[in-house]
């Protein structure tokens, strides 16, 4: 008998691929002449095509947001806590589209793909893509799916930034913008952490100027370090303290720099190791750069209220008390700008010890506040 | 609708932009949006009440009044409302100042500590009044700044606020003869509509 999935799971899902052959002009000045976007869908598109939700992923995310690819899967998609029948993003009500962004390494065209013009793997030749570029590519995906207007665009962290960009770039194509643990732009500290991660990759001898696939290598050490430093920023001091404290891996101190002594070291190494085996180093560079570059108010002299002047969406902002990567104060900047622009906005700050990662975790008040809002969305 | 809100809504013009401080479950804003096409926001810190606001489709912002209103621009609202919250904030005078800064007019309701029952309780028992209306003990109460109507009006005067309307009502929000004749003794709840004093140029 087949494995039985939980009742509130979307169950078995399989990704689809959309091919595009109209050139996509990018913010960097270059263009992608042809590209593919891998995506998954959950739920049914209604006859009026008014119940579609777009899920935008964060730095290391991808299209597999909910359900299982096979009965052997140990874990469901990355946002399964929030997507499924009866969940915050209820697939009985909504048609959910989740994609892997361009430049990614999970099936959409990215640095690991073959450049049709040269026949070689892109590697470092893959053009830099920005949040705006992603939103334009997502709009094309919406076109092919026959979705004129999203009931909502939803995302956490970098995904939240894409949701915000949607409300600015395509005001008439988005009814609700749900930005969770997001920021209107990165702080110097945020950029600094990204730069450390990039330097870790760039200085790995196996990186080979970004053409490592051609040479059959992987800059695993660099990627591992990048993930380790990134991961620290996803957790809170509190949650690390509770999870690991100063607990030792061994029974005593070894007075040896080569030994893993504290549990937290072991955890970070494991996270880095696992990540370096599945992620593309060039993708990591692109994603962190896209984060750094995101600043929609820049073209409005830094005036965020002016940036949202033409937005028509209703906004929902969720932040978490112990998130120090994109703290509640950063969400408040967005809320204040929207209030100044007299837009509809709901803004909540969830008391949660888990830091930035809280947006992925089924925290009672978070789920209540999330589903309360989603349930009200008219389709 | 809650009786005091029924009175307040009459003082809020159609199509106006309203800020509701301590908006609770969003009853007033939801009603105003539906019946008077009013836009605006409610500030609240109670998680359950915020959820109710969300379910009602009210623009609720999780924000603590004691941290001020610095995120709101001068004159950005037609009306700023604060019902039954004056006595729970840390600095009632500062929040009033802020309300007058962001709103053109302000509506404030608060319980009258000068009501005869409070006076009677304190005079005869010599202890802080505890009643159905004010059910808290002095050491465990959200109400940290009680005042009487006279106190409030003295503050209005000091802060150069103009009282546009005022209504003293009983616990059931009835504006009876007693509370009209002798508000500070017979009124239990004060409902005030105030504005900045317009300084006339010589």
Short mmCIF file of N, CA, C and O in Angstrom, two decimals, chain B residues 82-151:
data_model
loop_
_atom_site.label_atom_id
_atom_site.label_comp_id
_atom_site.label_asym_id
_atom_site.label_seq_id
_atom_site.Cartn_x
_atom_site.Cartn_y
_atom_site.Cartn_z
N UNK B 82 -9.67 58.03 20.43
CA UNK B 82 -9.09 57.18 21.48
C UNK B 82 -10.16 56.93 22.52
O UNK B 82 -10.52 57.82 23.28
N UNK B 83 -10.72 55.71 22.50
CA UNK B 83 -11.79 55.41 23.45
C UNK B 83 -11.26 54.57 24.59
O UNK B 83 -10.62 53.55 24.38
N UNK B 84 -11.53 55.02 25.79
CA UNK B 84 -11.22 54.27 27.01
C UNK B 84 -9.76 53.83 27.08
O UNK B 84 -9.45 52.72 27.50
N UNK B 85 -8.86 54.70 26.63
CA UNK B 85 -7.45 54.34 26.70
C UNK B 85 -6.63 55.43 27.39
O UNK B 85 -5.50 55.18 27.79
N UNK B 86 -7.22 56.62 27.56
CA UNK B 86 -6.49 57.72 28.18
C UNK B 86 -5.92 57.32 29.55
O UNK B 86 -4.80 57.66 29.90
N UNK B 87 -6.73 56.55 30.29
CA UNK B 87 -6.33 56.21 31.66
C UNK B 87 -5.31 55.07 31.72
O UNK B 87 -4.77 54.80 32.77
N UNK B 88 -5.06 54.41 30.58
CA UNK B 88 -4.10 53.30 30.62
C UNK B 88 -2.73 53.67 30.03
O UNK B 88 -1.78 52.91 30.17
N UNK B 89 -2.63 54.81 29.38
CA UNK B 89 -1.33 55.16 28.79
C UNK B 89 -0.40 55.79 29.83
O UNK B 89 -0.85 56.33 30.84
N UNK B 90 0.90 55.71 29.58
CA UNK B 90 1.88 56.21 30.54
C UNK B 90 1.89 57.74 30.63
O UNK B 90 2.07 58.29 31.69
N UNK B 91 1.71 58.41 29.48
CA UNK B 91 1.76 59.86 29.46
C UNK B 91 0.55 60.43 28.73
O UNK B 91 0.64 60.76 27.54
N UNK B 92 -0.58 60.54 29.44
CA UNK B 92 -1.80 61.02 28.78
C UNK B 92 -1.62 62.37 28.09
O UNK B 92 -2.14 62.58 26.99
N UNK B 93 -0.85 63.26 28.70
CA UNK B 93 -0.69 64.59 28.09
C UNK B 93 0.09 64.48 26.77
O UNK B 93 -0.22 65.14 25.79
N UNK B 94 1.10 63.60 26.75
CA UNK B 94 1.90 63.47 25.53
C UNK B 94 1.09 62.84 24.40
O UNK B 94 1.21 63.25 23.25
N UNK B 95 0.28 61.85 24.76
CA UNK B 95 -0.51 61.21 23.69
C UNK B 95 -1.54 62.21 23.14
O UNK B 95 -1.79 62.25 21.93
N UNK B 96 -2.10 63.05 24.03
CA UNK B 96 -3.04 64.07 23.56
C UNK B 96 -2.36 65.04 22.61
O UNK B 96 -2.89 65.40 21.56
N UNK B 97 -1.17 65.43 22.99
CA UNK B 97 -0.38 66.34 22.15
C UNK B 97 -0.16 65.72 20.76
O UNK B 97 -0.33 66.38 19.73
N UNK B 98 0.19 64.43 20.77
CA UNK B 98 0.42 63.71 19.52
C UNK B 98 -0.85 63.60 18.69
O UNK B 98 -0.84 63.74 17.47
N UNK B 99 -1.97 63.32 19.38
CA UNK B 99 -3.25 63.20 18.67
C UNK B 99 -3.58 64.51 17.95
O UNK B 99 -4.03 64.52 16.81
N UNK B 100 -3.34 65.62 18.67
CA UNK B 100 -3.65 66.93 18.08
C UNK B 100 -2.71 67.26 16.93
O UNK B 100 -3.06 67.98 16.02
N UNK B 101 -1.50 66.68 16.99
CA UNK B 101 -0.53 66.94 15.91
C UNK B 101 -0.94 66.21 14.62
O UNK B 101 -0.94 66.78 13.55
N UNK B 102 -1.35 64.92 14.75
CA UNK B 102 -1.63 64.14 13.53
C UNK B 102 -3.06 64.31 13.04
O UNK B 102 -3.33 64.08 11.87
N UNK B 103 -3.97 64.72 13.93
CA UNK B 103 -5.37 64.83 13.53
C UNK B 103 -5.87 66.26 13.57
O UNK B 103 -5.36 67.08 14.32
N UNK B 104 -6.85 66.54 12.73
CA UNK B 104 -7.44 67.88 12.76
C UNK B 104 -8.40 68.00 13.95
O UNK B 104 -8.46 69.03 14.60
N UNK B 105 -9.16 66.93 14.20
CA UNK B 105 -9.95 66.89 15.43
C UNK B 105 -9.71 65.55 16.13
O UNK B 105 -9.29 64.58 15.49
N UNK B 106 -9.98 65.52 17.43
CA UNK B 106 -9.74 64.30 18.20
C UNK B 106 -10.97 64.00 19.04
O UNK B 106 -11.62 64.91 19.56
N UNK B 107 -11.25 62.71 19.16
CA UNK B 107 -12.35 62.28 20.03
C UNK B 107 -11.78 61.38 21.10
O UNK B 107 -11.05 60.43 20.80
N UNK B 108 -12.08 61.73 22.35
CA UNK B 108 -11.51 60.99 23.47
C UNK B 108 -12.62 60.60 24.42
O UNK B 108 -13.48 61.42 24.74
N UNK B 109 -12.63 59.35 24.87
CA UNK B 109 -13.56 58.98 25.93
C UNK B 109 -12.77 58.39 27.10
O UNK B 109 -11.75 57.75 26.90
N UNK B 110 -13.26 58.68 28.31
CA UNK B 110 -12.58 58.15 29.51
C UNK B 110 -13.56 58.11 30.68
O UNK B 110 -14.55 58.85 30.70
N UNK B 111 -13.29 57.27 31.68
CA UNK B 111 -14.17 57.20 32.84
C UNK B 111 -13.93 58.39 33.77
O UNK B 111 -12.79 58.85 33.89
N UNK B 112 -14.98 58.86 34.38
CA UNK B 112 -14.90 60.02 35.27
C UNK B 112 -14.68 59.57 36.72
O UNK B 112 -15.57 58.97 37.33
N UNK B 113 -13.50 59.90 37.23
CA UNK B 113 -13.21 59.49 38.61
C UNK B 113 -13.91 60.42 39.61
O UNK B 113 -13.92 60.17 40.80
N UNK B 114 -14.51 61.50 39.10
CA UNK B 114 -15.22 62.43 39.98
C UNK B 114 -16.69 62.06 40.17
O UNK B 114 -17.44 62.77 40.84
N UNK B 115 -17.11 60.95 39.56
CA UNK B 115 -18.49 60.50 39.69
C UNK B 115 -18.83 60.27 41.17
O UNK B 115 -17.99 59.84 41.95
N UNK B 116 -20.08 60.57 41.52
CA UNK B 116 -20.45 60.54 42.95
C UNK B 116 -20.16 59.19 43.61
O UNK B 116 -19.79 59.12 44.78
N UNK B 117 -20.28 58.11 42.86
CA UNK B 117 -20.06 56.80 43.47
C UNK B 117 -18.60 56.61 43.88
O UNK B 117 -18.31 56.04 44.92
N UNK B 118 -17.69 57.11 43.03
CA UNK B 118 -16.27 57.04 43.38
C UNK B 118 -16.01 57.87 44.64
O UNK B 118 -15.32 57.44 45.57
N UNK B 119 -16.60 59.08 44.62
CA UNK B 119 -16.40 59.98 45.76
C UNK B 119 -16.97 59.34 47.04
O UNK B 119 -16.36 59.39 48.11
N UNK B 120 -18.15 58.77 46.93
CA UNK B 120 -18.83 58.14 48.07
C UNK B 120 -17.99 56.98 48.62
O UNK B 120 -17.77 56.86 49.82
N UNK B 121 -17.51 56.14 47.70
CA UNK B 121 -16.71 54.97 48.07
C UNK B 121 -15.48 55.39 48.85
O UNK B 121 -15.17 54.89 49.92
N UNK B 122 -14.78 56.39 48.25
CA UNK B 122 -13.54 56.86 48.86
C UNK B 122 -13.82 57.55 50.20
O UNK B 122 -13.11 57.34 51.19
N UNK B 123 -14.91 58.34 50.25
CA UNK B 123 -15.24 59.10 51.46
C UNK B 123 -15.67 58.19 52.60
O UNK B 123 -15.24 58.35 53.75
N UNK B 124 -16.50 57.18 52.29
CA UNK B 124 -17.03 56.34 53.36
C UNK B 124 -16.09 55.21 53.73
O UNK B 124 -15.90 54.90 54.89
N UNK B 125 -15.45 54.58 52.73
CA UNK B 125 -14.60 53.43 53.03
C UNK B 125 -13.14 53.82 53.18
O UNK B 125 -12.34 53.04 53.72
N UNK B 126 -12.80 54.97 52.62
CA UNK B 126 -11.39 55.38 52.70
C UNK B 126 -10.49 54.51 51.85
O UNK B 126 -9.29 54.43 52.09
N UNK B 127 -11.08 53.84 50.88
CA UNK B 127 -10.28 52.98 50.01
C UNK B 127 -10.56 53.30 48.54
O UNK B 127 -11.59 53.88 48.21
N UNK B 128 -9.63 52.89 47.68
CA UNK B 128 -9.82 53.14 46.25
C UNK B 128 -11.06 52.41 45.75
O UNK B 128 -11.26 51.23 46.06
N UNK B 129 -11.90 53.10 44.97
CA UNK B 129 -13.16 52.51 44.51
C UNK B 129 -12.99 51.26 43.64
O UNK B 129 -12.14 51.24 42.74
N UNK B 130 -13.77 50.25 43.98
CA UNK B 130 -13.86 49.06 43.12
C UNK B 130 -15.35 48.85 42.85
O UNK B 130 -16.15 48.83 43.78
N UNK B 131 -15.70 48.77 41.59
CA UNK B 131 -17.13 48.62 41.26
C UNK B 131 -17.26 47.77 40.01
O UNK B 131 -16.26 47.36 39.42
N UNK B 132 -18.48 47.52 39.58
CA UNK B 132 -18.68 46.79 38.34
C UNK B 132 -18.03 47.54 37.18
O UNK B 132 -17.47 46.96 36.27
N UNK B 133 -18.14 48.86 37.27
CA UNK B 133 -17.65 49.71 36.20
C UNK B 133 -16.12 49.81 36.22
O UNK B 133 -15.47 49.84 35.17
N UNK B 134 -15.57 49.87 37.43
CA UNK B 134 -14.11 49.90 37.58
C UNK B 134 -13.70 48.74 38.48
O UNK B 134 -13.50 48.90 39.68
N UNK B 135 -13.61 47.55 37.91
CA UNK B 135 -13.51 46.34 38.73
C UNK B 135 -12.11 46.00 39.24
O UNK B 135 -11.94 44.97 39.87
N UNK B 136 -11.13 46.86 39.01
CA UNK B 136 -9.76 46.47 39.34
C UNK B 136 -9.33 46.94 40.72
O UNK B 136 -9.78 47.97 41.22
N UNK B 137 -8.44 46.18 41.34
CA UNK B 137 -7.82 46.63 42.58
C UNK B 137 -6.71 47.61 42.22
O UNK B 137 -6.18 47.57 41.10
N UNK B 138 -6.37 48.49 43.15
CA UNK B 138 -5.41 49.56 42.83
C UNK B 138 -4.05 49.01 42.41
O UNK B 138 -3.35 49.62 41.61
N UNK B 139 -3.69 47.81 42.91
CA UNK B 139 -2.34 47.30 42.64
C UNK B 139 -2.29 46.44 41.38
O UNK B 139 -1.23 46.01 40.95
N UNK B 140 -3.46 46.14 40.83
CA UNK B 140 -3.46 45.31 39.64
C UNK B 140 -4.51 45.85 38.67
O UNK B 140 -5.60 45.32 38.56
N UNK B 141 -4.16 46.94 38.04
CA UNK B 141 -5.12 47.59 37.15
C UNK B 141 -4.40 48.16 35.93
O UNK B 141 -3.28 48.65 36.05
N UNK B 142 -5.04 48.08 34.78
CA UNK B 142 -4.43 48.75 33.62
C UNK B 142 -4.63 50.27 33.71
O UNK B 142 -3.97 51.02 33.01
N UNK B 143 -5.56 50.68 34.59
CA UNK B 143 -5.89 52.11 34.67
C UNK B 143 -4.93 52.82 35.60
O UNK B 143 -5.09 52.79 36.82
N UNK B 144 -3.94 53.48 35.03
CA UNK B 144 -2.92 54.08 35.87
C UNK B 144 -3.03 55.60 35.96
O UNK B 144 -2.31 56.23 36.69
N UNK B 145 -3.95 56.19 35.18
CA UNK B 145 -4.08 57.65 35.21
C UNK B 145 -5.54 58.07 35.20
O UNK B 145 -6.06 58.53 34.19
N UNK B 146 -6.18 57.88 36.35
CA UNK B 146 -7.56 58.33 36.44
C UNK B 146 -7.63 59.84 36.55
O UNK B 146 -6.74 60.47 37.12
N UNK B 147 -8.70 60.41 36.01
CA UNK B 147 -8.93 61.84 36.19
C UNK B 147 -10.43 62.11 36.23
O UNK B 147 -11.23 61.21 35.93
N UNK B 148 -10.78 63.32 36.62
CA UNK B 148 -12.18 63.72 36.60
C UNK B 148 -12.40 64.60 35.36
O UNK B 148 -11.43 65.01 34.71
N UNK B 149 -13.66 64.89 35.09
CA UNK B 149 -13.93 65.77 33.95
C UNK B 149 -13.23 67.11 34.12
O UNK B 149 -12.67 67.68 33.19
N UNK B 150 -13.28 67.59 35.37
CA UNK B 150 -12.65 68.89 35.66
C UNK B 150 -11.15 68.85 35.40
O UNK B 150 -10.57 69.76 34.85
N UNK B 151 -10.53 67.73 35.84
CA UNK B 151 -9.09 67.56 35.61
C UNK B 151 -8.79 67.60 34.12
O UNK B 151 -7.85 68.25 33.66
#
